[in-house]
PDB file of C-alpha atoms in Angstrom:
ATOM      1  CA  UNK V 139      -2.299  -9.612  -7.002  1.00 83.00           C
ATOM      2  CA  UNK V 140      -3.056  -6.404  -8.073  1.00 90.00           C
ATOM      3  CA  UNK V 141      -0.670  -3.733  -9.467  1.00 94.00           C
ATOM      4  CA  UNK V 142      -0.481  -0.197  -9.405  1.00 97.00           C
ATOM      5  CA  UNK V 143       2.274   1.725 -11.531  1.00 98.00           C
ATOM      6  CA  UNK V 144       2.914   5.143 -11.103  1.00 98.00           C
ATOM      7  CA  UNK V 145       5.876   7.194 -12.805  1.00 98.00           C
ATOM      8  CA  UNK V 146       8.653   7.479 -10.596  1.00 98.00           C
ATOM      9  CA  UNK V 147       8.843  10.963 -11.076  1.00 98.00           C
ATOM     10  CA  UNK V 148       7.096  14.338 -12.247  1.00 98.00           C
ATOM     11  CA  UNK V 149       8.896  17.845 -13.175  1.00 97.00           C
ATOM     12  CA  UNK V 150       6.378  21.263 -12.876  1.00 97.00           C
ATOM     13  CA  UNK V 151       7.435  24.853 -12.990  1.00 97.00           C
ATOM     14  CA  UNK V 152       5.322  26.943 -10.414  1.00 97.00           C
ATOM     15  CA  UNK V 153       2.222  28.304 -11.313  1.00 97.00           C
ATOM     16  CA  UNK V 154       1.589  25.640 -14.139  1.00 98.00           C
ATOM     17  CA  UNK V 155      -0.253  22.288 -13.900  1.00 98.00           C
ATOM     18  CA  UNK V 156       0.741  18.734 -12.792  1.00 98.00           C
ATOM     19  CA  UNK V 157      -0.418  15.492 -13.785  1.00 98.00           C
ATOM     20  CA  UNK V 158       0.490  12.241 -12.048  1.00 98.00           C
ATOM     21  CA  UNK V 159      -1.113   9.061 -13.720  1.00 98.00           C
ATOM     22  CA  UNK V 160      -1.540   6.133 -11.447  1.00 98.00           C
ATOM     23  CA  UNK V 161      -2.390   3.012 -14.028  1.00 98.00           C
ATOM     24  CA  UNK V 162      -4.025  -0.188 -13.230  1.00 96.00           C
ATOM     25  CA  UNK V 163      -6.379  -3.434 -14.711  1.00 95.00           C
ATOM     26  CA  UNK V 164      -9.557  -1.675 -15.128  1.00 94.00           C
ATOM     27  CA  UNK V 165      -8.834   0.677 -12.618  1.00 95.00           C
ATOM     28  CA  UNK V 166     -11.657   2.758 -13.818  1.00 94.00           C
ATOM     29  CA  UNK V 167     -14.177   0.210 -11.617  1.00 92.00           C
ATOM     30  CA  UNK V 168     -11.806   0.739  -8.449  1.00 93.00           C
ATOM     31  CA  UNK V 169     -11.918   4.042  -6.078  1.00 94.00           C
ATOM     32  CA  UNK V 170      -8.435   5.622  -6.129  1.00 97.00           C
ATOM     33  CA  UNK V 171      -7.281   7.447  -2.888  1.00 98.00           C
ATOM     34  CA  UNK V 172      -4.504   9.727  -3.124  1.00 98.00           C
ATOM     35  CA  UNK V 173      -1.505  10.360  -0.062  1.00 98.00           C
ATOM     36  CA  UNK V 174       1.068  13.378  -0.004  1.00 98.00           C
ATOM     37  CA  UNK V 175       4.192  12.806   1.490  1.00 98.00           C
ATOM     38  CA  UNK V 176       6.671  15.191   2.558  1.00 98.00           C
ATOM     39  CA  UNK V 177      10.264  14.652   3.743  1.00 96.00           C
ATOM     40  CA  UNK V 178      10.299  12.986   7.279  1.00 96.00           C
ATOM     41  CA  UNK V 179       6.521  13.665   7.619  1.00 98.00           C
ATOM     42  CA  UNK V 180       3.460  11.063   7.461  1.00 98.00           C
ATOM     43  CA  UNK V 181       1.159  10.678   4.994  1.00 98.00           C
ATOM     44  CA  UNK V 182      -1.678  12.854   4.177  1.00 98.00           C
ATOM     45  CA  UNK V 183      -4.611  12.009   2.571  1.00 98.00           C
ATOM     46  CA  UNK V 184      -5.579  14.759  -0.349  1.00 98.00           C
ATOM     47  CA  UNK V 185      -7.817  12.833  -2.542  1.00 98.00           C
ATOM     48  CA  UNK V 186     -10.482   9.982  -1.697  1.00 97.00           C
ATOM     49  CA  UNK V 187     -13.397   8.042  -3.635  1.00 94.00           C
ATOM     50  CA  UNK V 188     -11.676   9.185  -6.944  1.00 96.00           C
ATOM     51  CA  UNK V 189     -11.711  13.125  -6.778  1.00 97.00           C
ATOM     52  CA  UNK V 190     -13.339  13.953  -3.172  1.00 96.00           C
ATOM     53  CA  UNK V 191     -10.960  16.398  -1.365  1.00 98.00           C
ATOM     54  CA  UNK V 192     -10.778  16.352   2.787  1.00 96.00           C
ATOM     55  CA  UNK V 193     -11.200  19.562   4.132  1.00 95.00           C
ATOM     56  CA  UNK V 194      -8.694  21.477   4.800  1.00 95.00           C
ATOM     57  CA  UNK V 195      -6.848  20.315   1.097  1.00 97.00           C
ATOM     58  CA  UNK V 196      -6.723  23.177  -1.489  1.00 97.00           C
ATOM     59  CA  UNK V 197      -9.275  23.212  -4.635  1.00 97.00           C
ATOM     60  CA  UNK V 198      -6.044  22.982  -6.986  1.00 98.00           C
ATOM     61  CA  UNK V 199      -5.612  19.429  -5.876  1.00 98.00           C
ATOM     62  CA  UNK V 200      -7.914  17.008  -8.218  1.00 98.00           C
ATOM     63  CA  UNK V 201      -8.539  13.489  -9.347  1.00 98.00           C
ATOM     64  CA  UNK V 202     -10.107  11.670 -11.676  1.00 98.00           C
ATOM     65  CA  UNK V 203     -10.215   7.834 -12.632  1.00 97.00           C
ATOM     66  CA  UNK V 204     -11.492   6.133 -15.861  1.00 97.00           C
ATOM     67  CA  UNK V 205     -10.675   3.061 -18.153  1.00 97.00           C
ATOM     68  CA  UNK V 206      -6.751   1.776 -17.077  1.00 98.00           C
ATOM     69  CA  UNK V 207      -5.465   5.358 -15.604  1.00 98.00           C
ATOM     70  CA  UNK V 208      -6.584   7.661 -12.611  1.00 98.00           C
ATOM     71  CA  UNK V 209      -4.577  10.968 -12.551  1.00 98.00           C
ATOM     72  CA  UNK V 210      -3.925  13.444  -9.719  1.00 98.00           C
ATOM     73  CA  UNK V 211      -3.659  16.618 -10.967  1.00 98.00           C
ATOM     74  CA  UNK V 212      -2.424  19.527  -9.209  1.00 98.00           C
ATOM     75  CA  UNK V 213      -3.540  23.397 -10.760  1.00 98.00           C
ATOM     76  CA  UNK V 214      -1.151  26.259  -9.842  1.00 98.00           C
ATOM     77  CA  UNK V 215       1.695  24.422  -8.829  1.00 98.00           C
ATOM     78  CA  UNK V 216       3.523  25.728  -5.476  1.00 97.00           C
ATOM     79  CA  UNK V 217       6.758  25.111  -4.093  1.00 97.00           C
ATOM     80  CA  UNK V 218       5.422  23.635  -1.269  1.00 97.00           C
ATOM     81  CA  UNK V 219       3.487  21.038  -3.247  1.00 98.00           C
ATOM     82  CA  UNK V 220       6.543  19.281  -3.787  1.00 98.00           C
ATOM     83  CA  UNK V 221       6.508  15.882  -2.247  1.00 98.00           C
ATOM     84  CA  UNK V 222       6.040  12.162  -2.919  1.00 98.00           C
ATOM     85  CA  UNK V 223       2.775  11.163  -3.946  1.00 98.00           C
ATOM     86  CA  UNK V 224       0.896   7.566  -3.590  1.00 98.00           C
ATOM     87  CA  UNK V 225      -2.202   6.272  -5.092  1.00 98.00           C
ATOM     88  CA  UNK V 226      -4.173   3.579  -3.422  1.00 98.00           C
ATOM     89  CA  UNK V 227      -7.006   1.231  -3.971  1.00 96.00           C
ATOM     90  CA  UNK V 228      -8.770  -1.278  -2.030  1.00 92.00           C
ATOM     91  CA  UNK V 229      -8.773  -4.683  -3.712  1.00 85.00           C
ATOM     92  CA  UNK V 230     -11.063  -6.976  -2.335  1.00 77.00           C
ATOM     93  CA  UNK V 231     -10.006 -10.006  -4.862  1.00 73.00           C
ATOM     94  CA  UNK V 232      -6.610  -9.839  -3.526  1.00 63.00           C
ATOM     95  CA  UNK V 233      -4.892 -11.288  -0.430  1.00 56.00           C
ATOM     96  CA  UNK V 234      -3.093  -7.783   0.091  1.00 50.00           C
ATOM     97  CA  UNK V 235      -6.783  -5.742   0.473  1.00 85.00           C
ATOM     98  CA  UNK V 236      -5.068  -2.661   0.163  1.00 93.00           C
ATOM     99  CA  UNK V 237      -2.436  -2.180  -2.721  1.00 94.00           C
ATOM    100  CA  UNK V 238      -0.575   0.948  -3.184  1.00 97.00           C
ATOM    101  CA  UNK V 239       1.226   2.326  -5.882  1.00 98.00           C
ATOM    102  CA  UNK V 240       5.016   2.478  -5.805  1.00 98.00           C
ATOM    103  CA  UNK V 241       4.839   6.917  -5.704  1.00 98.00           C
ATOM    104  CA  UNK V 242       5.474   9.161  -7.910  1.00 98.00           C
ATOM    105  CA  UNK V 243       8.453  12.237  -7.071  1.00 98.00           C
ATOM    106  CA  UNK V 244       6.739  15.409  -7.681  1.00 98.00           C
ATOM    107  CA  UNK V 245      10.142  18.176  -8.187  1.00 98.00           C
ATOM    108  CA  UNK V 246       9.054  21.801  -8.419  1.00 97.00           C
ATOM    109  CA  UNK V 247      11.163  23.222 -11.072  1.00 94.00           C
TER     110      UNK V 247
ATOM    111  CA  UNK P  34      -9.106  16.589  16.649  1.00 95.00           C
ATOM    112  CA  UNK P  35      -8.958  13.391  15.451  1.00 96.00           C
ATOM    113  CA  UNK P  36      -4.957  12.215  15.941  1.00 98.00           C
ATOM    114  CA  UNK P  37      -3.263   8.901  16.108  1.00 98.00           C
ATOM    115  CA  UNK P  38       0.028   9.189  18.756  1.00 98.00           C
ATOM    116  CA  UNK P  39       2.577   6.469  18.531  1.00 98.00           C
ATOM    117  CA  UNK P  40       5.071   5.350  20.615  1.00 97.00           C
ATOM    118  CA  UNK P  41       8.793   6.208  20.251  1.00 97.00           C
ATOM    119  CA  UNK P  42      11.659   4.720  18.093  1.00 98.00           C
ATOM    120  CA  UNK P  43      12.978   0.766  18.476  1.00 97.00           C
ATOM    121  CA  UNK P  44      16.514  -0.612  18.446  1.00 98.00           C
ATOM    122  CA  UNK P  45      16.065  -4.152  17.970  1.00 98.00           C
ATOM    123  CA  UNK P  46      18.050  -7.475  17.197  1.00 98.00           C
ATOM    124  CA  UNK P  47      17.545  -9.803  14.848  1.00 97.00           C
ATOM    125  CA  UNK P  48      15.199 -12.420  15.737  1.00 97.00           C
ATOM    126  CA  UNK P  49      13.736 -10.443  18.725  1.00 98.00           C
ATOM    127  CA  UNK P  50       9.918  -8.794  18.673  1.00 98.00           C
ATOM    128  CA  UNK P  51       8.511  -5.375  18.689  1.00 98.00           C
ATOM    129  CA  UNK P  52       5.523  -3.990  19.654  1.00 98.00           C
ATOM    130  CA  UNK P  53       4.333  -0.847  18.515  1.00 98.00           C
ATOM    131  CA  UNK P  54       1.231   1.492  20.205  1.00 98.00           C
ATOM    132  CA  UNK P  55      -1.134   3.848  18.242  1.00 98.00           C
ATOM    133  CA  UNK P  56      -2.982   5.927  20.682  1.00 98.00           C
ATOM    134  CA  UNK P  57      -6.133   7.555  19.315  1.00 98.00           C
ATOM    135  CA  UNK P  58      -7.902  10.829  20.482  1.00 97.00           C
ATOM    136  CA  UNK P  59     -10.862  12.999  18.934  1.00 97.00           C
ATOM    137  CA  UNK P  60     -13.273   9.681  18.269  1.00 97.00           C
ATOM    138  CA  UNK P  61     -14.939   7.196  18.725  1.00 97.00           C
ATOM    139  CA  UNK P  62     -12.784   4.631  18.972  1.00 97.00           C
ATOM    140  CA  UNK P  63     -14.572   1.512  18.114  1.00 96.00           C
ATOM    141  CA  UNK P  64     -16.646   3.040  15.085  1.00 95.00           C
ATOM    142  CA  UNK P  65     -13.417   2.615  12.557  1.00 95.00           C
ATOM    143  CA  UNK P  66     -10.590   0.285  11.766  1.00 95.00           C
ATOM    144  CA  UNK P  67      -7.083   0.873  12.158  1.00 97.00           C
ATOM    145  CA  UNK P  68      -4.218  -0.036   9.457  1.00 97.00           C
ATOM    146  CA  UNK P  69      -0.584  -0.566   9.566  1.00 98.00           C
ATOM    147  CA  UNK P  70       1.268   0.319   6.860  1.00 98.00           C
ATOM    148  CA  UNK P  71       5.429   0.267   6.593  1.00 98.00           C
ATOM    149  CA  UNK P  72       7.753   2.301   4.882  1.00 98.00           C
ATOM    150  CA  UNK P  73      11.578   1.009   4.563  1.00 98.00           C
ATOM    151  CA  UNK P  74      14.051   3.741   4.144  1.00 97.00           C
ATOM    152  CA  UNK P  75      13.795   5.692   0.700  1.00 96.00           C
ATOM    153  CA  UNK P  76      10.934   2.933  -0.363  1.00 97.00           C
ATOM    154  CA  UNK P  77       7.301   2.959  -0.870  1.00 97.00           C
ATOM    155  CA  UNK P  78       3.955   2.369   1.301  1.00 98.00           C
ATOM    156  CA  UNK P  79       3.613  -1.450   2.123  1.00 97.00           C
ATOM    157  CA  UNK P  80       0.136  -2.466   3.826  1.00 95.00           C
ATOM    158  CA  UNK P  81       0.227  -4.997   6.683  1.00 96.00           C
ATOM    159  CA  UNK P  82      -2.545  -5.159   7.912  1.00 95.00           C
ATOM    160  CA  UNK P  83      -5.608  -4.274   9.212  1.00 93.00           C
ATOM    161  CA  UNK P  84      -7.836  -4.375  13.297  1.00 95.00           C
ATOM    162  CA  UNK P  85     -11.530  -3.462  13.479  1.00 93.00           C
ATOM    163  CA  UNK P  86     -11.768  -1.707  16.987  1.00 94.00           C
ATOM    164  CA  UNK P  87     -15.169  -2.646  17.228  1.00 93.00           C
ATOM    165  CA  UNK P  88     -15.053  -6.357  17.368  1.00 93.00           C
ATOM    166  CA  UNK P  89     -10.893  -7.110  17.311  1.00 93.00           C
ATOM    167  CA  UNK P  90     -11.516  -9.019  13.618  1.00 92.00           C
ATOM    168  CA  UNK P  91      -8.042  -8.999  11.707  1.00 93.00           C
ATOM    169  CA  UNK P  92      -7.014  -9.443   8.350  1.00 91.00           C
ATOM    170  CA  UNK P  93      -3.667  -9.679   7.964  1.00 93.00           C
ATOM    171  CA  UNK P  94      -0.894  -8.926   4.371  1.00 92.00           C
ATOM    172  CA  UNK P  95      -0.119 -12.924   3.363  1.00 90.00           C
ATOM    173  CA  UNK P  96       3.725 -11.603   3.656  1.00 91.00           C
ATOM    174  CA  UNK P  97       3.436 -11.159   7.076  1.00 94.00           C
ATOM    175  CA  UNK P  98       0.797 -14.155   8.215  1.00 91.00           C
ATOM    176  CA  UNK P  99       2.562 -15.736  10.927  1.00 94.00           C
ATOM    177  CA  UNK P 100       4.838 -13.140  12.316  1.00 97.00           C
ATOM    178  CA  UNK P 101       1.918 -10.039  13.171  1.00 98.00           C
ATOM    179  CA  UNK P 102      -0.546  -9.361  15.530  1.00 98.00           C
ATOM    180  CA  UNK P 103      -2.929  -6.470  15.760  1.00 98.00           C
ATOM    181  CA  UNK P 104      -4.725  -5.992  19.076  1.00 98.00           C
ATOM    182  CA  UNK P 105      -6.689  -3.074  20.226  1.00 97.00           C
ATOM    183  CA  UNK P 106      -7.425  -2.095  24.216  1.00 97.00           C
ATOM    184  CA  UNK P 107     -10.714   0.095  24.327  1.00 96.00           C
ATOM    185  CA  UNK P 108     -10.511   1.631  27.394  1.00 97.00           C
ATOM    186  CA  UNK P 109      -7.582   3.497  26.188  1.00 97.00           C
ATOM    187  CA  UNK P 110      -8.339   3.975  22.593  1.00 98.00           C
ATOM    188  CA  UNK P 111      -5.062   2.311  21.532  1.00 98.00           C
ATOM    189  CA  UNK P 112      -3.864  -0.163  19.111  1.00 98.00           C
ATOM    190  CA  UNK P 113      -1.299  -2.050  18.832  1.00 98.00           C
ATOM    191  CA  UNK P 114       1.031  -4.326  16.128  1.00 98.00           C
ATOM    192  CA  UNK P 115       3.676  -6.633  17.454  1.00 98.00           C
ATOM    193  CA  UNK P 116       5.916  -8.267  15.326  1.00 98.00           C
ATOM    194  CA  UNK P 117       7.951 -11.717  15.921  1.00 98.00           C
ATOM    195  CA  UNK P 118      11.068 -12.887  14.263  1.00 98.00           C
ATOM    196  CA  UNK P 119      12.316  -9.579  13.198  1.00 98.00           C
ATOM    197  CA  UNK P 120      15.327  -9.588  10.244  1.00 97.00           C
ATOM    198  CA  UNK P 121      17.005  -6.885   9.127  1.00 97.00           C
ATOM    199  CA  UNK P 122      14.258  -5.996   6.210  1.00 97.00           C
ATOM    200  CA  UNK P 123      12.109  -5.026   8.099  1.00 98.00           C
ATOM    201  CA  UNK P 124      13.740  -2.159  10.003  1.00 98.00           C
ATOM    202  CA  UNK P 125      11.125   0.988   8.661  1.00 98.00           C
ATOM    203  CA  UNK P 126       8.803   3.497   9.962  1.00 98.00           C
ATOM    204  CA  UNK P 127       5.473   1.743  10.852  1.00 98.00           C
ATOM    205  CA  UNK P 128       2.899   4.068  10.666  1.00 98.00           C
ATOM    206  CA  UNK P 129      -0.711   3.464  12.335  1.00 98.00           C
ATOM    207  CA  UNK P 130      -3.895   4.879  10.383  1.00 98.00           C
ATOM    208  CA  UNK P 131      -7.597   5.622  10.894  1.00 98.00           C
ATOM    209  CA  UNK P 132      -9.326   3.754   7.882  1.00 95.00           C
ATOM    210  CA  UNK P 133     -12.804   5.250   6.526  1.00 92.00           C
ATOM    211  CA  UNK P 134     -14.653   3.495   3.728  1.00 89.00           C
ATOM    212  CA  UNK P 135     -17.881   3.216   1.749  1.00 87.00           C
ATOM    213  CA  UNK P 136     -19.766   0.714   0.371  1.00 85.00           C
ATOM    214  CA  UNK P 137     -21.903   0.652  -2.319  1.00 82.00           C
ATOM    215  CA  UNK P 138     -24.462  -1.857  -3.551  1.00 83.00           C
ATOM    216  CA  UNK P 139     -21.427  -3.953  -5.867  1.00 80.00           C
ATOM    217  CA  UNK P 140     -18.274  -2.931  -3.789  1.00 81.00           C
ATOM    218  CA  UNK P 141     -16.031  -1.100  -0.763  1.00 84.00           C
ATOM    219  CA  UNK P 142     -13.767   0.663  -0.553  1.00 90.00           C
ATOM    220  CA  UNK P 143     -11.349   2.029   2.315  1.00 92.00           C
ATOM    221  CA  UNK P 144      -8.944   4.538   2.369  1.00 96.00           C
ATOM    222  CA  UNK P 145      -6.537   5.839   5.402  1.00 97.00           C
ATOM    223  CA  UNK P 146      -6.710   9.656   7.694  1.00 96.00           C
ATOM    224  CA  UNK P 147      -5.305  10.656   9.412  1.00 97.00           C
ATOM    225  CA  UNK P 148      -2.386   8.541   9.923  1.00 98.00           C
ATOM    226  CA  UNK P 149       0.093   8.436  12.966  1.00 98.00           C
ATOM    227  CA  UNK P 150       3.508  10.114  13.039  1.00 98.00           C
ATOM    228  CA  UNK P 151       5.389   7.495  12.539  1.00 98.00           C
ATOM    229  CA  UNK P 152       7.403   4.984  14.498  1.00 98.00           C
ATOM    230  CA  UNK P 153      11.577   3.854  13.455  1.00 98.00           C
ATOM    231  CA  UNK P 154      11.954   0.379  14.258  1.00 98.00           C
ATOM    232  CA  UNK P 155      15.542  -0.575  13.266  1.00 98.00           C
ATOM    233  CA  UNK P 156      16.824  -4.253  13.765  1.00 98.00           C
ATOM    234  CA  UNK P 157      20.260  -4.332  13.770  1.00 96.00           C
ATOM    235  CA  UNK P 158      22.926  -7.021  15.574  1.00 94.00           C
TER     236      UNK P 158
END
C-alpha cells in the first residue's frame, strides 16, 4: 500500500517561515490535501488539490507538490498556528483509497 | 453552514457493537460522500471507510472488512458507522467527514471538509 512519511515534528519562531515535507512514491502525480489539528479539536482542512486554500484559511498557509515531496509551508508563523498537521492523498491502486500521513508536530518556539 | 453533528461519547465492552450517527445540515445531502476516519489516543488519522449518500455504495479499509457498516437515512441527512466485535484497540474518536473530489481525464481525487466533532468510543471490560 501506499506510504506517506512526514517528520514527526517541526520547530518555528514567530514571524518566520515553516516548512513541513510530506514524502511519497512519485507523489508529485498524486493531489496532496492538507488537515490542521488542534488539541481536542477536529480536523480542518487548509490545503486541497496541492496548494488550493478553502476560504476562510489565511494566504500564509501554502502547498506545493513535485517529484517524491509535497511541502506545507506556513509564512509568518503565529502562535496560534501551532498544531498537528496531516497530509493526505487519495490512492486509487490501493485497498486503503485514502492514505494519510502519520503528522507532523508543528511547536511555535 | 455546512456542519456534520455527531452523536455523544460510548462506553463499551469488549466484543459488543457501536453505532455511531453523523447528522448533516447546510447541503444537499445526497450530492457528496461521507468518510470515517479514527484517531486512537495520541495517534494519527486512520481511514475506514467510505458511504456515497446518493446511492448507499460502500467501500470499506481491508482492516476493517467484516466488522463495519456504513448506512445513510436521507430523510434525515444522517449517516451512520456501526462497528461489531469491538477490542480494546479500537477505543478512539471516530470522526465523520464531508468528502469533495475532482476528477480529471487520468485520475480523482477526494479530500475531507468539514469534518464532524468527534465521537469517544472507549471499549473497556
Amino acid at each position: 500500500s501506499y506510504v506517506l512519511t512526514q517528520p514527526p515534528s517541526v520547530s518555528v519562531a514567530p514571524g518566520k517561515t515553516a516548512r513541513i515535507t510530506c514524502g511519497g512514491n512519485n507523489i508529485g502525480s498524486k493531489s496532496v490535501h492538507w488537515y490542521q489539528q488542534k488539541p481536542g479539536q477536529a480536523p480542518v482542512l487548509v490545503i486541497y488539490y496541492d496548494s488550493d486554500r478553502p476560504s476562510g484559511i489565511p494566504e500564509r498557509f501554502s502547498g506545493s507538490n513535485s517529484g517524491n515531496t509535497a511541502t506545507l509551508t506556513i509564512s509568518r508563523v503565529e502562535a496560534g498556528d501551532e498544531a498537528d498537521y496531516y497530509c493526505q492523498v487519495w490512492d486509487s491502486s490501493s485497498d486503503h483509497s485514502v492514505v494519510f500521513g502519520g503528522g507532523t508536530k508543528l511547536t511555535v518556539l | 453552514q455546512v456542519q456534520l453533528v455527531q452523536s455523544g461519547a460510548e462506553v463499551k465492552k469488549p466484543g459488543a457493537s457501536v453505532k455511531v450517527s453523523c447528522k448533516a445540515s447546510g447541503y444537499t445531502f445526497t450530492s457528496y460522500g461521507i468518510s470515517w476516519v479514527r484517531q486512537a489516543p495520541g495517534q494519527g488519522l486512520e481511514w475506514m471507510g467510505w458511504i456515497s449518500a446518493y446511492n448507499g455504495n460502500t467501500n470499506y479499509a481491508q482492516k476493517l472488512q467484516g466488522r463495519v457498516t456504513m448506512t445513510t437515512d436521507t430523510s434525515t441527512s444522517t449517516a451512520y458507522m456501526e462497528l461489531r466485535s469491538l477490542r480494546s484497540d479500537d477505543t478512539a474518536v471516530y470522526y465523520c467527514a464531508r468528502e469533495e473530489g475532482y476528477c480529471s481525464s487520468t485520475s480523482c481525487t477526494y479530500w475531507f471538509d468539514p469534518w464532524g466533532q468527534g465521537t469517544l468510543v472507549t471499549v473497556s471490560s
